[in-house]
PDB file of C-alpha atoms and ligand atoms in Angstrom:
ATOM      1  CA  MET A   1     -43.273 -58.828 158.408  1.00 62.00           C
ATOM      2  CA  PRO A   2     -41.185 -61.021 158.562  1.00 69.00           C
ATOM      3  CA  ASP A   3     -38.316 -61.547 160.241  1.00 90.00           C
ATOM      4  CA  LYS A   4     -35.595 -59.597 158.403  1.00 97.00           C
ATOM      5  CA  ARG A   5     -32.837 -61.372 156.897  1.00 98.00           C
ATOM      6  CA  LYS A   6     -29.776 -61.251 157.812  1.00 98.00           C
ATOM      7  CA  ILE A   7     -26.845 -60.698 156.430  1.00 98.00           C
ATOM      8  CA  ILE A   8     -22.682 -59.618 156.092  1.00 99.00           C
ATOM      9  CA  ILE A   9     -21.553 -56.965 153.597  1.00 99.00           C
ATOM     10  CA  ASP A  10     -17.913 -58.411 153.031  1.00 99.00           C
ATOM     11  CA  THR A  11     -16.433 -54.580 151.101  1.00 98.00           C
ATOM     12  CA  ASP A  12     -13.936 -53.068 149.259  1.00 98.00           C
ATOM     13  CA  PRO A  13     -15.344 -49.313 148.840  1.00 98.00           C
ATOM     14  CA  GLY A  14     -15.520 -47.834 146.300  1.00 95.00           C
ATOM     15  CA  GLN A  15     -18.318 -45.660 144.815  1.00 97.00           C
ATOM     16  CA  ASP A  16     -20.930 -48.610 143.623  1.00 98.00           C
ATOM     17  CA  ASP A  17     -20.509 -50.587 146.807  1.00 98.00           C
ATOM     18  CA  ALA A  18     -21.367 -47.060 149.003  1.00 98.00           C
ATOM     19  CA  VAL A  19     -24.294 -47.516 146.213  1.00 98.00           C
ATOM     20  CA  ALA A  20     -24.570 -50.903 147.668  1.00 98.00           C
ATOM     21  CA  ILE A  21     -24.440 -49.837 151.658  1.00 98.00           C
ATOM     22  CA  LEU A  22     -27.289 -47.839 151.440  1.00 98.00           C
ATOM     23  CA  LEU A  23     -29.409 -49.544 149.838  1.00 98.00           C
ATOM     24  CA  ALA A  24     -28.861 -52.077 152.424  1.00 98.00           C
ATOM     25  CA  LEU A  25     -29.014 -49.931 155.537  1.00 98.00           C
ATOM     26  CA  ALA A  26     -32.123 -47.897 153.828  1.00 98.00           C
ATOM     27  CA  SER A  27     -34.119 -51.379 153.587  1.00 98.00           C
ATOM     28  CA  PRO A  28     -36.481 -52.647 156.613  1.00 98.00           C
ATOM     29  CA  GLU A  29     -36.779 -56.298 154.852  1.00 98.00           C
ATOM     30  CA  LEU A  30     -33.093 -56.302 156.421  1.00 98.00           C
ATOM     31  CA  ASP A  31     -30.494 -57.114 159.368  1.00 98.00           C
ATOM     32  CA  VAL A  32     -26.952 -55.248 158.254  1.00 98.00           C
ATOM     33  CA  LEU A  33     -25.812 -57.474 161.053  1.00 98.00           C
ATOM     34  CA  GLY A  34     -22.207 -55.899 160.292  1.00 98.00           C
ATOM     35  CA  LEU A  35     -19.667 -54.667 157.596  1.00 98.00           C
ATOM     36  CA  THR A  36     -16.158 -56.279 157.270  1.00 99.00           C
ATOM     37  CA  ALA A  37     -13.541 -54.407 155.734  1.00 98.00           C
ATOM     38  CA  VAL A  38     -11.669 -55.693 152.222  1.00 98.00           C
ATOM     39  CA  ALA A  39      -8.179 -54.150 150.182  1.00 98.00           C
ATOM     40  CA  GLY A  40      -9.808 -54.236 147.457  1.00 98.00           C
ATOM     41  CA  ASN A  41     -10.361 -51.155 144.883  1.00 98.00           C
ATOM     42  CA  VAL A  42      -8.641 -49.226 147.497  1.00 98.00           C
ATOM     43  CA  PRO A  43      -5.877 -49.962 150.283  1.00 98.00           C
ATOM     44  CA  LEU A  44      -7.074 -51.242 153.391  1.00 98.00           C
ATOM     45  CA  HIS A  45      -6.657 -48.645 155.670  1.00 98.00           C
ATOM     46  CA  LEU A  46      -9.238 -46.589 153.209  1.00 98.00           C
ATOM     47  CA  THR A  47     -11.826 -49.252 153.069  1.00 98.00           C
ATOM     48  CA  GLN A  48     -12.039 -49.444 156.836  1.00 98.00           C
ATOM     49  CA  LYS A  49     -12.252 -45.789 157.358  1.00 98.00           C
ATOM     50  CA  ASN A  50     -14.896 -45.147 153.743  1.00 98.00           C
ATOM     51  CA  ALA A  51     -16.899 -48.060 155.196  1.00 98.00           C
ATOM     52  CA  MET A  52     -17.991 -45.936 157.801  1.00 98.00           C
ATOM     53  CA  LYS A  53     -18.154 -42.953 156.844  1.00 98.00           C
ATOM     54  CA  ILE A  54     -21.361 -44.186 154.876  1.00 98.00           C
ATOM     55  CA  CYS A  55     -22.440 -45.716 157.113  1.00 98.00           C
ATOM     56  CA  GLU A  56     -22.476 -41.894 158.828  1.00 98.00           C
ATOM     57  CA  LEU A  57     -23.576 -40.203 155.673  1.00 98.00           C
ATOM     58  CA  ALA A  58     -26.788 -42.762 156.680  1.00 98.00           C
ATOM     59  CA  GLY A  59     -26.861 -42.174 159.144  1.00 98.00           C
ATOM     60  CA  LYS A  60     -26.521 -45.333 161.074  1.00 98.00           C
ATOM     61  CA  PRO A  61     -23.061 -44.859 162.825  1.00 98.00           C
ATOM     62  CA  GLU A  62     -24.157 -47.699 165.222  1.00 98.00           C
ATOM     63  CA  THR A  63     -23.517 -50.500 162.751  1.00 98.00           C
ATOM     64  CA  LYS A  64     -20.135 -52.892 163.315  1.00 98.00           C
ATOM     65  CA  VAL A  65     -17.836 -52.410 161.453  1.00 99.00           C
ATOM     66  CA  PHE A  66     -14.485 -55.517 160.679  1.00 98.00           C
ATOM     67  CA  SER A  67     -11.534 -54.909 159.211  1.00 98.00           C
ATOM     68  CA  GLY A  68     -10.151 -57.615 157.106  1.00 98.00           C
ATOM     69  CA  ALA A  69      -7.094 -58.973 155.262  1.00 98.00           C
ATOM     70  CA  ILE A  70      -5.025 -56.373 154.180  1.00 98.00           C
ATOM     71  CA  ARG A  71      -3.986 -58.636 151.446  1.00 98.00           C
ATOM     72  CA  PRO A  72      -4.737 -61.258 148.828  1.00 98.00           C
ATOM     73  CA  LEU A  73      -3.822 -64.553 149.860  1.00 98.00           C
ATOM     74  CA  VAL A  74      -1.041 -65.645 147.729  1.00 98.00           C
ATOM     75  CA  ARG A  75      -1.311 -62.327 144.777  1.00 98.00           C
ATOM     76  CA  GLN A  76       0.041 -58.287 145.558  1.00 98.00           C
ATOM     77  CA  LEU A  77      -2.734 -56.768 145.854  1.00 98.00           C
ATOM     78  CA  VAL A  78      -4.061 -54.610 142.456  1.00 98.00           C
ATOM     79  CA  THR A  79      -6.010 -51.657 143.554  1.00 98.00           C
ATOM     80  CA  ALA A  80      -7.956 -49.672 141.287  1.00 95.00           C
ATOM     81  CA  GLU A  81      -7.718 -45.510 141.816  1.00 95.00           C
ATOM     82  CA  GLU A  82      -8.291 -44.885 138.259  1.00 94.00           C
ATOM     83  CA  VAL A  83     -11.527 -45.941 138.683  1.00 92.00           C
ATOM     84  CA  HIS A  84     -12.645 -44.695 141.385  1.00 93.00           C
ATOM     85  CA  GLY A  85     -10.013 -41.778 143.269  1.00 95.00           C
ATOM     86  CA  LYS A  86      -6.723 -41.984 145.496  1.00 96.00           C
ATOM     87  CA  THR A  87      -9.576 -42.248 148.294  1.00 96.00           C
ATOM     88  CA  GLY A  88     -11.673 -45.051 147.383  1.00 96.00           C
ATOM     89  CA  LEU A  89     -15.486 -42.763 147.518  1.00 97.00           C
ATOM     90  CA  ASN A  90     -13.708 -39.995 144.727  1.00 96.00           C
ATOM     91  CA  GLY A  91     -16.363 -38.171 144.001  1.00 96.00           C
ATOM     92  CA  PRO A  92     -18.079 -36.141 147.624  1.00 96.00           C
ATOM     93  CA  ASP A  93     -16.782 -33.915 149.891  1.00 95.00           C
ATOM     94  CA  LEU A  94     -17.400 -36.660 153.308  1.00 97.00           C
ATOM     95  CA  PRO A  95     -16.704 -36.035 156.980  1.00 97.00           C
ATOM     96  CA  GLU A  96     -13.811 -38.508 158.412  1.00 97.00           C
ATOM     97  CA  PRO A  97     -15.779 -40.378 160.598  1.00 98.00           C
ATOM     98  CA  THR A  98     -16.565 -40.354 164.035  1.00 98.00           C
ATOM     99  CA  MET A  99     -17.321 -44.239 164.516  1.00 98.00           C
ATOM    100  CA  LYS A 100     -14.517 -46.578 165.394  1.00 98.00           C
ATOM    101  CA  LEU A 101     -13.851 -49.792 163.931  1.00 98.00           C
ATOM    102  CA  GLN A 102     -15.042 -53.358 166.521  1.00 98.00           C
ATOM    103  CA  ASP A 103     -11.934 -54.751 168.317  1.00 98.00           C
ATOM    104  CA  LYS A 104     -12.758 -58.086 166.787  1.00 98.00           C
ATOM    105  CA  HIS A 105     -11.125 -59.347 163.049  1.00 98.00           C
ATOM    106  CA  ALA A 106     -13.284 -59.454 160.398  1.00 98.00           C
ATOM    107  CA  VAL A 107     -12.941 -63.407 159.654  1.00 98.00           C
ATOM    108  CA  GLU A 108     -13.000 -63.856 163.586  1.00 98.00           C
ATOM    109  CA  PHE A 109     -16.835 -61.750 163.132  1.00 98.00           C
ATOM    110  CA  ILE A 110     -17.525 -63.708 160.371  1.00 99.00           C
ATOM    111  CA  ILE A 111     -17.035 -67.404 162.133  1.00 98.00           C
ATOM    112  CA  GLU A 112     -19.042 -66.661 165.534  1.00 98.00           C
ATOM    113  CA  THR A 113     -21.609 -65.062 164.067  1.00 98.00           C
ATOM    114  CA  ILE A 114     -22.241 -67.340 161.344  1.00 98.00           C
ATOM    115  CA  MET A 115     -21.572 -70.183 164.017  1.00 98.00           C
ATOM    116  CA  GLY A 116     -23.442 -68.328 166.640  1.00 98.00           C
ATOM    117  CA  GLU A 117     -26.775 -67.778 164.666  1.00 98.00           C
ATOM    118  CA  ALA A 118     -28.749 -70.837 164.507  1.00 97.00           C
ATOM    119  CA  PRO A 119     -28.367 -72.544 160.327  1.00 98.00           C
ATOM    120  CA  ALA A 120     -28.568 -70.802 157.477  1.00 98.00           C
ATOM    121  CA  ALA A 121     -29.554 -67.554 158.959  1.00 98.00           C
ATOM    122  CA  VAL A 122     -26.926 -66.212 158.089  1.00 98.00           C
ATOM    123  CA  THR A 123     -25.935 -64.789 154.327  1.00 98.00           C
ATOM    124  CA  LEU A 124     -23.261 -63.142 152.890  1.00 99.00           C
ATOM    125  CA  CYS A 125     -23.265 -60.579 150.876  1.00 99.00           C
ATOM    126  CA  PRO A 126     -19.328 -60.090 148.713  1.00 99.00           C
ATOM    127  CA  LEU A 127     -18.568 -56.373 147.335  1.00 98.00           C
ATOM    128  CA  GLY A 128     -14.801 -57.288 146.736  1.00 98.00           C
ATOM    129  CA  PRO A 129     -12.035 -59.698 146.840  1.00 98.00           C
ATOM    130  CA  LEU A 130     -12.847 -62.916 148.729  1.00 99.00           C
ATOM    131  CA  THR A 131     -10.103 -62.736 150.783  1.00 99.00           C
ATOM    132  CA  ASN A 132     -11.937 -62.300 153.892  1.00 99.00           C
ATOM    133  CA  ILE A 133     -15.074 -65.309 152.483  1.00 99.00           C
ATOM    134  CA  ALA A 134     -11.915 -68.065 151.844  1.00 99.00           C
ATOM    135  CA  LEU A 135     -10.098 -66.992 155.502  1.00 98.00           C
ATOM    136  CA  ALA A 136     -12.358 -67.470 157.478  1.00 99.00           C
ATOM    137  CA  MET A 137     -14.069 -69.994 155.784  1.00 98.00           C
ATOM    138  CA  SER A 138     -10.458 -72.270 155.341  1.00 98.00           C
ATOM    139  CA  ARG A 139     -10.243 -71.202 159.141  1.00 98.00           C
ATOM    140  CA  GLU A 140     -13.805 -72.538 160.260  1.00 98.00           C
ATOM    141  CA  PRO A 141     -15.412 -74.816 157.510  1.00 98.00           C
ATOM    142  CA  ARG A 142     -17.647 -75.564 159.299  1.00 98.00           C
ATOM    143  CA  ILE A 143     -19.064 -72.177 158.568  1.00 98.00           C
ATOM    144  CA  VAL A 144     -19.318 -73.669 155.364  1.00 98.00           C
ATOM    145  CA  PRO A 145     -22.542 -76.032 155.642  1.00 98.00           C
ATOM    146  CA  ARG A 146     -24.215 -72.814 158.017  1.00 98.00           C
ATOM    147  CA  ILE A 147     -24.709 -70.401 155.318  1.00 98.00           C
ATOM    148  CA  GLN A 148     -27.956 -69.478 153.522  1.00 98.00           C
ATOM    149  CA  GLU A 149     -26.431 -67.908 150.348  1.00 98.00           C
ATOM    150  CA  ILE A 150     -23.901 -66.238 149.258  1.00 99.00           C
ATOM    151  CA  VAL A 151     -24.615 -63.257 147.759  1.00 99.00           C
ATOM    152  CA  LEU A 152     -21.628 -61.540 145.205  1.00 99.00           C
ATOM    153  CA  MET A 153     -20.648 -59.349 143.183  1.00 98.00           C
ATOM    154  CA  GLY A 154     -17.927 -60.825 140.282  1.00 98.00           C
ATOM    155  CA  GLY A 155     -16.832 -62.434 137.116  1.00 98.00           C
ATOM    156  CA  GLY A 156     -18.044 -62.359 133.387  1.00 98.00           C
ATOM    157  CA  LEU A 157     -18.922 -64.373 130.700  1.00 98.00           C
ATOM    158  CA  PHE A 158     -20.468 -62.551 127.536  1.00 98.00           C
ATOM    159  CA  GLU A 159     -18.477 -59.165 128.952  1.00 97.00           C
ATOM    160  CA  GLY A 160     -15.491 -60.341 129.226  1.00 96.00           C
ATOM    161  CA  GLY A 161     -13.119 -59.185 131.807  1.00 98.00           C
ATOM    162  CA  ASN A 162     -12.530 -55.448 132.647  1.00 97.00           C
ATOM    163  CA  VAL A 163      -9.148 -55.474 134.854  1.00 97.00           C
ATOM    164  CA  THR A 164      -8.111 -57.935 131.886  1.00 98.00           C
ATOM    165  CA  PRO A 165      -9.173 -58.888 128.812  1.00 98.00           C
ATOM    166  CA  ALA A 166     -10.085 -62.690 130.634  1.00 98.00           C
ATOM    167  CA  ALA A 167     -11.145 -60.981 134.090  1.00 98.00           C
ATOM    168  CA  GLU A 168     -12.959 -59.298 136.569  1.00 98.00           C
ATOM    169  CA  PHE A 169     -11.545 -56.948 139.594  1.00 98.00           C
ATOM    170  CA  ASN A 170     -13.150 -59.275 142.385  1.00 98.00           C
ATOM    171  CA  ILE A 171     -11.991 -62.310 141.100  1.00 98.00           C
ATOM    172  CA  TYR A 172      -8.792 -61.221 139.693  1.00 98.00           C
ATOM    173  CA  VAL A 173      -6.989 -59.314 143.346  1.00 98.00           C
ATOM    174  CA  ASP A 174      -7.642 -62.537 144.490  1.00 98.00           C
ATOM    175  CA  PRO A 175      -8.203 -65.589 142.719  1.00 98.00           C
ATOM    176  CA  HIS A 176      -7.358 -68.080 144.847  1.00 98.00           C
ATOM    177  CA  ALA A 177      -9.841 -67.160 147.300  1.00 99.00           C
ATOM    178  CA  ALA A 178     -12.799 -67.218 144.146  1.00 99.00           C
ATOM    179  CA  ASP A 179     -11.792 -70.816 143.796  1.00 98.00           C
ATOM    180  CA  ILE A 180     -12.571 -71.125 147.826  1.00 98.00           C
ATOM    181  CA  VAL A 181     -15.338 -70.113 147.699  1.00 99.00           C
ATOM    182  CA  LEU A 182     -16.543 -71.439 144.295  1.00 98.00           C
ATOM    183  CA  LYS A 183     -15.354 -74.412 145.651  1.00 98.00           C
ATOM    184  CA  CYS A 184     -17.338 -74.508 148.604  1.00 98.00           C
ATOM    185  CA  GLY A 185     -20.137 -76.521 148.755  1.00 98.00           C
ATOM    186  CA  ALA A 186     -22.561 -73.546 149.947  1.00 98.00           C
ATOM    187  CA  PRO A 187     -25.520 -72.039 147.269  1.00 98.00           C
ATOM    188  CA  ILE A 188     -24.103 -69.093 145.566  1.00 99.00           C
ATOM    189  CA  VAL A 189     -25.856 -66.359 143.121  1.00 99.00           C
ATOM    190  CA  MET A 190     -22.894 -64.679 140.689  1.00 98.00           C
ATOM    191  CA  MET A 191     -23.619 -61.111 139.824  1.00 98.00           C
ATOM    192  CA  PRO A 192     -21.850 -61.038 137.389  1.00 98.00           C
ATOM    193  CA  LEU A 193     -20.843 -58.059 134.697  1.00 98.00           C
ATOM    194  CA  ASP A 194     -23.609 -59.653 132.158  1.00 98.00           C
ATOM    195  CA  VAL A 195     -25.315 -58.222 134.824  1.00 98.00           C
ATOM    196  CA  THR A 196     -23.329 -55.144 136.120  1.00 98.00           C
ATOM    197  CA  HIS A 197     -22.646 -53.662 133.272  1.00 97.00           C
ATOM    198  CA  LYS A 198     -26.859 -53.557 131.518  1.00 98.00           C
ATOM    199  CA  ALA A 199     -26.979 -51.272 134.618  1.00 98.00           C
ATOM    200  CA  LEU A 200     -25.934 -48.127 133.829  1.00 97.00           C
ATOM    201  CA  THR A 201     -25.764 -44.858 135.688  1.00 96.00           C
ATOM    202  CA  THR A 202     -28.022 -42.358 133.290  1.00 96.00           C
ATOM    203  CA  ALA A 203     -27.438 -38.909 133.239  1.00 96.00           C
ATOM    204  CA  LYS A 204     -31.842 -39.063 134.228  1.00 98.00           C
ATOM    205  CA  ARG A 205     -31.256 -41.733 136.206  1.00 98.00           C
ATOM    206  CA  ILE A 206     -28.077 -39.499 138.338  1.00 98.00           C
ATOM    207  CA  ALA A 207     -30.679 -36.428 137.903  1.00 98.00           C
ATOM    208  CA  ALA A 208     -33.011 -38.016 140.066  1.00 98.00           C
ATOM    209  CA  PHE A 209     -30.603 -39.678 142.510  1.00 98.00           C
ATOM    210  CA  ARG A 210     -29.741 -35.711 143.394  1.00 98.00           C
ATOM    211  CA  ALA A 211     -33.215 -35.082 142.890  1.00 98.00           C
ATOM    212  CA  LEU A 212     -34.126 -36.290 147.428  1.00 98.00           C
ATOM    213  CA  GLY A 213     -32.888 -33.296 147.851  1.00 97.00           C
ATOM    214  CA  THR A 214     -31.986 -35.373 150.615  1.00 98.00           C
ATOM    215  CA  ARG A 215     -28.039 -34.924 151.450  1.00 98.00           C
ATOM    216  CA  VAL A 216     -27.780 -38.798 150.936  1.00 98.00           C
ATOM    217  CA  GLY A 217     -29.678 -38.512 147.320  1.00 98.00           C
ATOM    218  CA  VAL A 218     -26.668 -35.446 146.595  1.00 98.00           C
ATOM    219  CA  ALA A 219     -23.448 -37.621 147.738  1.00 98.00           C
ATOM    220  CA  THR A 220     -25.174 -40.348 145.708  1.00 98.00           C
ATOM    221  CA  ALA A 221     -25.762 -38.353 142.638  1.00 98.00           C
ATOM    222  CA  GLU A 222     -21.366 -37.106 142.831  1.00 97.00           C
ATOM    223  CA  LEU A 223     -20.464 -40.899 143.852  1.00 97.00           C
ATOM    224  CA  LEU A 224     -21.804 -42.061 140.778  1.00 97.00           C
ATOM    225  CA  GLU A 225     -20.929 -38.650 138.726  1.00 95.00           C
ATOM    226  CA  PHE A 226     -17.488 -39.485 139.618  1.00 93.00           C
ATOM    227  CA  PHE A 227     -17.188 -43.493 139.134  1.00 92.00           C
ATOM    228  CA  GLU A 228     -18.882 -43.518 135.617  1.00 89.00           C
ATOM    229  CA  ARG A 229     -16.460 -41.233 133.944  1.00 88.00           C
ATOM    230  CA  PHE A 230     -13.336 -43.723 133.740  1.00 89.00           C
ATOM    231  CA  ASP A 231     -16.215 -46.215 131.180  1.00 89.00           C
ATOM    232  CA  GLU A 232     -18.100 -43.395 129.819  1.00 91.00           C
ATOM    233  CA  ASP A 233     -14.845 -42.845 128.611  1.00 90.00           C
ATOM    234  CA  LYS A 234     -14.347 -46.383 127.976  1.00 92.00           C
ATOM    235  CA  TYR A 235     -17.064 -47.592 126.478  1.00 92.00           C
ATOM    236  CA  GLY A 236     -18.980 -44.571 125.134  1.00 92.00           C
ATOM    237  CA  THR A 237     -22.666 -44.749 126.958  1.00 92.00           C
ATOM    238  CA  ASP A 238     -24.375 -42.713 129.035  1.00 90.00           C
ATOM    239  CA  GLY A 239     -23.304 -43.856 132.237  1.00 94.00           C
ATOM    240  CA  GLY A 240     -21.404 -47.101 133.909  1.00 96.00           C
ATOM    241  CA  PRO A 241     -22.230 -50.072 135.440  1.00 97.00           C
ATOM    242  CA  LEU A 242     -23.420 -50.222 139.282  1.00 97.00           C
ATOM    243  CA  HIS A 243     -22.433 -52.837 139.963  1.00 98.00           C
ATOM    244  CA  ASP A 244     -22.094 -54.260 143.445  1.00 98.00           C
ATOM    245  CA  PRO A 245     -26.118 -53.080 144.446  1.00 98.00           C
ATOM    246  CA  CYS A 246     -27.573 -55.503 142.308  1.00 98.00           C
ATOM    247  CA  VAL A 247     -26.200 -58.455 144.751  1.00 99.00           C
ATOM    248  CA  ILE A 248     -28.389 -56.165 148.106  1.00 99.00           C
ATOM    249  CA  ALA A 249     -31.492 -55.155 144.646  1.00 98.00           C
ATOM    250  CA  TYR A 250     -31.580 -59.184 144.504  1.00 98.00           C
ATOM    251  CA  LEU A 251     -32.065 -59.865 148.105  1.00 98.00           C
ATOM    252  CA  LEU A 252     -34.963 -57.497 148.038  1.00 98.00           C
ATOM    253  CA  LYS A 253     -36.722 -58.255 144.650  1.00 98.00           C
ATOM    254  CA  PRO A 254     -35.293 -61.247 143.198  1.00 98.00           C
ATOM    255  CA  GLU A 255     -38.054 -61.146 140.374  1.00 98.00           C
ATOM    256  CA  LEU A 256     -35.595 -58.393 138.446  1.00 98.00           C
ATOM    257  CA  PHE A 257     -32.605 -60.835 137.787  1.00 98.00           C
ATOM    258  CA  THR A 258     -32.754 -64.021 135.850  1.00 98.00           C
ATOM    259  CA  GLY A 259     -29.954 -66.735 134.839  1.00 98.00           C
ATOM    260  CA  ARG A 260     -29.034 -70.683 135.238  1.00 98.00           C
ATOM    261  CA  PHE A 261     -27.455 -72.900 137.664  1.00 98.00           C
ATOM    262  CA  ILE A 262     -24.121 -73.738 136.103  1.00 98.00           C
ATOM    263  CA  ASN A 263     -20.639 -74.314 136.594  1.00 98.00           C
ATOM    264  CA  VAL A 264     -18.355 -71.934 137.504  1.00 98.00           C
ATOM    265  CA  SER A 265     -14.741 -72.503 137.679  1.00 98.00           C
ATOM    266  CA  VAL A 266     -12.223 -70.209 138.238  1.00 98.00           C
ATOM    267  CA  GLU A 267      -8.706 -69.550 136.771  1.00 98.00           C
ATOM    268  CA  THR A 268      -5.443 -69.008 139.126  1.00 98.00           C
ATOM    269  CA  ALA A 269      -2.807 -70.806 137.012  1.00 97.00           C
ATOM    270  CA  SER A 270      -2.086 -68.715 133.565  1.00 98.00           C
ATOM    271  CA  GLU A 271      -1.687 -65.438 134.164  1.00 97.00           C
ATOM    272  CA  LEU A 272      -3.398 -64.489 130.465  1.00 98.00           C
ATOM    273  CA  THR A 273      -6.402 -65.219 131.473  1.00 98.00           C
ATOM    274  CA  MET A 274      -5.671 -64.975 135.705  1.00 98.00           C
ATOM    275  CA  GLY A 275      -9.058 -64.456 137.731  1.00 98.00           C
ATOM    276  CA  MET A 276     -11.428 -65.686 134.446  1.00 98.00           C
ATOM    277  CA  THR A 277     -15.017 -66.992 135.614  1.00 98.00           C
ATOM    278  CA  VAL A 278     -15.008 -70.529 134.134  1.00 98.00           C
ATOM    279  CA  ALA A 279     -19.077 -70.658 133.148  1.00 98.00           C
ATOM    280  CA  ASP A 280     -20.594 -72.768 131.188  1.00 98.00           C
ATOM    281  CA  TRP A 281     -23.382 -71.069 130.401  1.00 98.00           C
ATOM    282  CA  TRP A 282     -24.445 -73.702 127.302  1.00 98.00           C
ATOM    283  CA  GLY A 283     -23.743 -77.387 129.865  1.00 98.00           C
ATOM    284  CA  VAL A 284     -21.060 -78.409 126.898  1.00 98.00           C
ATOM    285  CA  THR A 285     -19.248 -79.925 130.682  1.00 98.00           C
ATOM    286  CA  LYS A 286     -19.969 -82.412 132.581  1.00 97.00           C
ATOM    287  CA  ARG A 287     -18.678 -80.850 135.992  1.00 98.00           C
ATOM    288  CA  GLU A 288     -21.371 -80.127 139.393  1.00 98.00           C
ATOM    289  CA  LYS A 289     -23.196 -77.001 139.245  1.00 98.00           C
ATOM    290  CA  ASN A 290     -22.752 -74.559 142.128  1.00 98.00           C
ATOM    291  CA  VAL A 291     -23.675 -71.242 141.444  1.00 98.00           C
ATOM    292  CA  THR A 292     -26.802 -69.100 139.890  1.00 99.00           C
ATOM    293  CA  TYR A 293     -25.295 -66.914 137.551  1.00 98.00           C
ATOM    294  CA  MET A 294     -27.045 -63.898 136.551  1.00 98.00           C
ATOM    295  CA  ARG A 295     -27.275 -62.530 133.276  1.00 98.00           C
ATOM    296  CA  ASP A 296     -30.325 -60.283 133.251  1.00 98.00           C
ATOM    297  CA  ILE A 297     -31.640 -57.325 135.014  1.00 98.00           C
ATOM    298  CA  ASN A 298     -35.120 -55.342 134.743  1.00 98.00           C
ATOM    299  CA  HIS A 299     -33.227 -52.384 134.834  1.00 98.00           C
ATOM    300  CA  GLU A 300     -35.783 -49.959 135.283  1.00 98.00           C
ATOM    301  CA  GLY A 301     -37.174 -51.508 138.029  1.00 98.00           C
ATOM    302  CA  PHE A 302     -33.700 -51.678 139.889  1.00 98.00           C
ATOM    303  CA  TYR A 303     -33.357 -48.390 139.510  1.00 98.00           C
ATOM    304  CA  ALA A 304     -36.951 -47.485 140.730  1.00 98.00           C
ATOM    305  CA  LEU A 305     -36.014 -49.587 143.681  1.00 98.00           C
ATOM    306  CA  LEU A 306     -32.869 -47.246 144.310  1.00 98.00           C
ATOM    307  CA  THR A 307     -34.643 -44.704 143.805  1.00 98.00           C
ATOM    308  CA  GLU A 308     -37.455 -44.883 146.608  1.00 98.00           C
ATOM    309  CA  ARG A 309     -34.879 -46.707 149.247  1.00 98.00           C
ATOM    310  CA  LEU A 310     -32.228 -43.980 149.044  1.00 98.00           C
ATOM    311  CA  ALA A 311     -35.401 -41.801 149.557  1.00 98.00           C
ATOM    312  CA  ARG A 312     -35.719 -42.802 153.049  1.00 98.00           C
ATOM    313  CA  LEU A 313     -32.200 -42.366 154.747  1.00 98.00           C
ATOM    314  CA  PRO A 314     -32.300 -38.605 155.798  1.00 98.00           C
TER     315      PRO A 314
HETATM  316  C1  BDR B   1     -16.486 -54.513 140.511  1.00 54.95           C
HETATM  317  O1  BDR B   1     -14.760 -53.702 140.898  1.00 54.95           O
HETATM  318  C2  BDR B   1     -15.756 -52.904 141.880  1.00 54.95           C
HETATM  319  O2  BDR B   1     -13.939 -51.784 140.833  1.00 54.95           O
HETATM  320  C3  BDR B   1     -16.705 -52.874 142.080  1.00 54.95           C
HETATM  321  O3  BDR B   1     -16.476 -52.334 143.199  1.00 54.95           O
HETATM  322  C4  BDR B   1     -17.066 -54.321 142.104  1.00 54.95           C
HETATM  323  O4  BDR B   1     -17.085 -54.563 143.074  1.00 54.95           O
HETATM  324  C5  BDR B   1     -16.683 -54.731 139.757  1.00 54.95           C
HETATM  325  O5  BDR B   1     -15.651 -54.924 139.087  1.00 54.95           O
HETATM  326 CA1   CA B   2     -16.478 -53.627 145.272  1.00 54.95          CA
END
C-alpha cells in the first residue's frame, strides 16, 4: 500500500462528525495525526469530550485529541442542541472517556505538525466552524503553502442554507474564519449541503449499520436515528443528510463526488445573509477560482463504503 495520507480532523462532534471520525479511524489509507476540537454544535467542553468518546468507541484511545477555540473569532458562539441534543452526541449511551486531552492547544498542534512534516504532507479535514484553522493560519502564515489540501464540510448554493435561509451552520458560526480560510490560497475541496442533502440516512441504511451487530454498528445506528429526526421533520424525507462523513469519503474514494473548480466567497457584513457562501458555479464573475465545489455524490457507493469500513471496528 502507498504511504498513508496524513490528516488532522478539526471537529465539533456532533453525531455526523462522530461517524466521520469512525470512518477515518477505520480506514488503513489514513493516518489520523490528531483530532482538534472546536466549539460549534455544542460548546467546546462537550465537543472535546465527545471526540474522546468516539476514539474510545472505535477502540483507538491512543488517538491524540486537542482542545481548540472556545468561541468564534468575532461573533458570539451559536450552537445547535436542537439538532444534536444537549450533549451533542445524544442517541447511544456512551461511557465517559478515560483517555486524556493532550496538553498542547489545538492551534499549536496544527502549526507544529504542518511545519514539522514535509511540505504538502498534511491534509486538513475541518468538520465544524473554521476557527482553529483560521487562527493557525493567522498565527503562522507559513503553514499555508505547506498544506496538501483542505477538505471541508460547509456552505451551500442550490440547497440554500440550513441555519438561516442563506447560510450553512459551519460557515455561519464563524464567517470571519471561513473568509480567512477561503482566501488563503491552499487547495480547498468543499462538501456543501448540495452534496450532503443527497446522502440521506434512510431507514434501510441505518438498519444495515445496526445489522453489523458490533458496538460501533449499533452506536452508529443510534447516533443517526437521533440525528435524523430533526431533518426528517423539517424536510419530510426518509432520513436526514449525513454531512461530515462526505469529507472522509472523499479522501478514500474521490470518484464518488463530482463538482467544479470555482470561486467561493463568504458574506461577513450583512446580518441578513451572514455566512452565505457566494459560489460562482456559473462563472459569472472574474473572481479568482479558489475551491473545488462539489455538487453530486454517488450515495449508494458512499453508504457501501461507510458500512464496509465501520464493519472493521469493534
Ligand atoms: C454541519 O453543521 C453541523 O450541525 C454538522 O455537524 C455539520 O458539520 C452541517 O451544516
Ligand atoms: Ca460538524
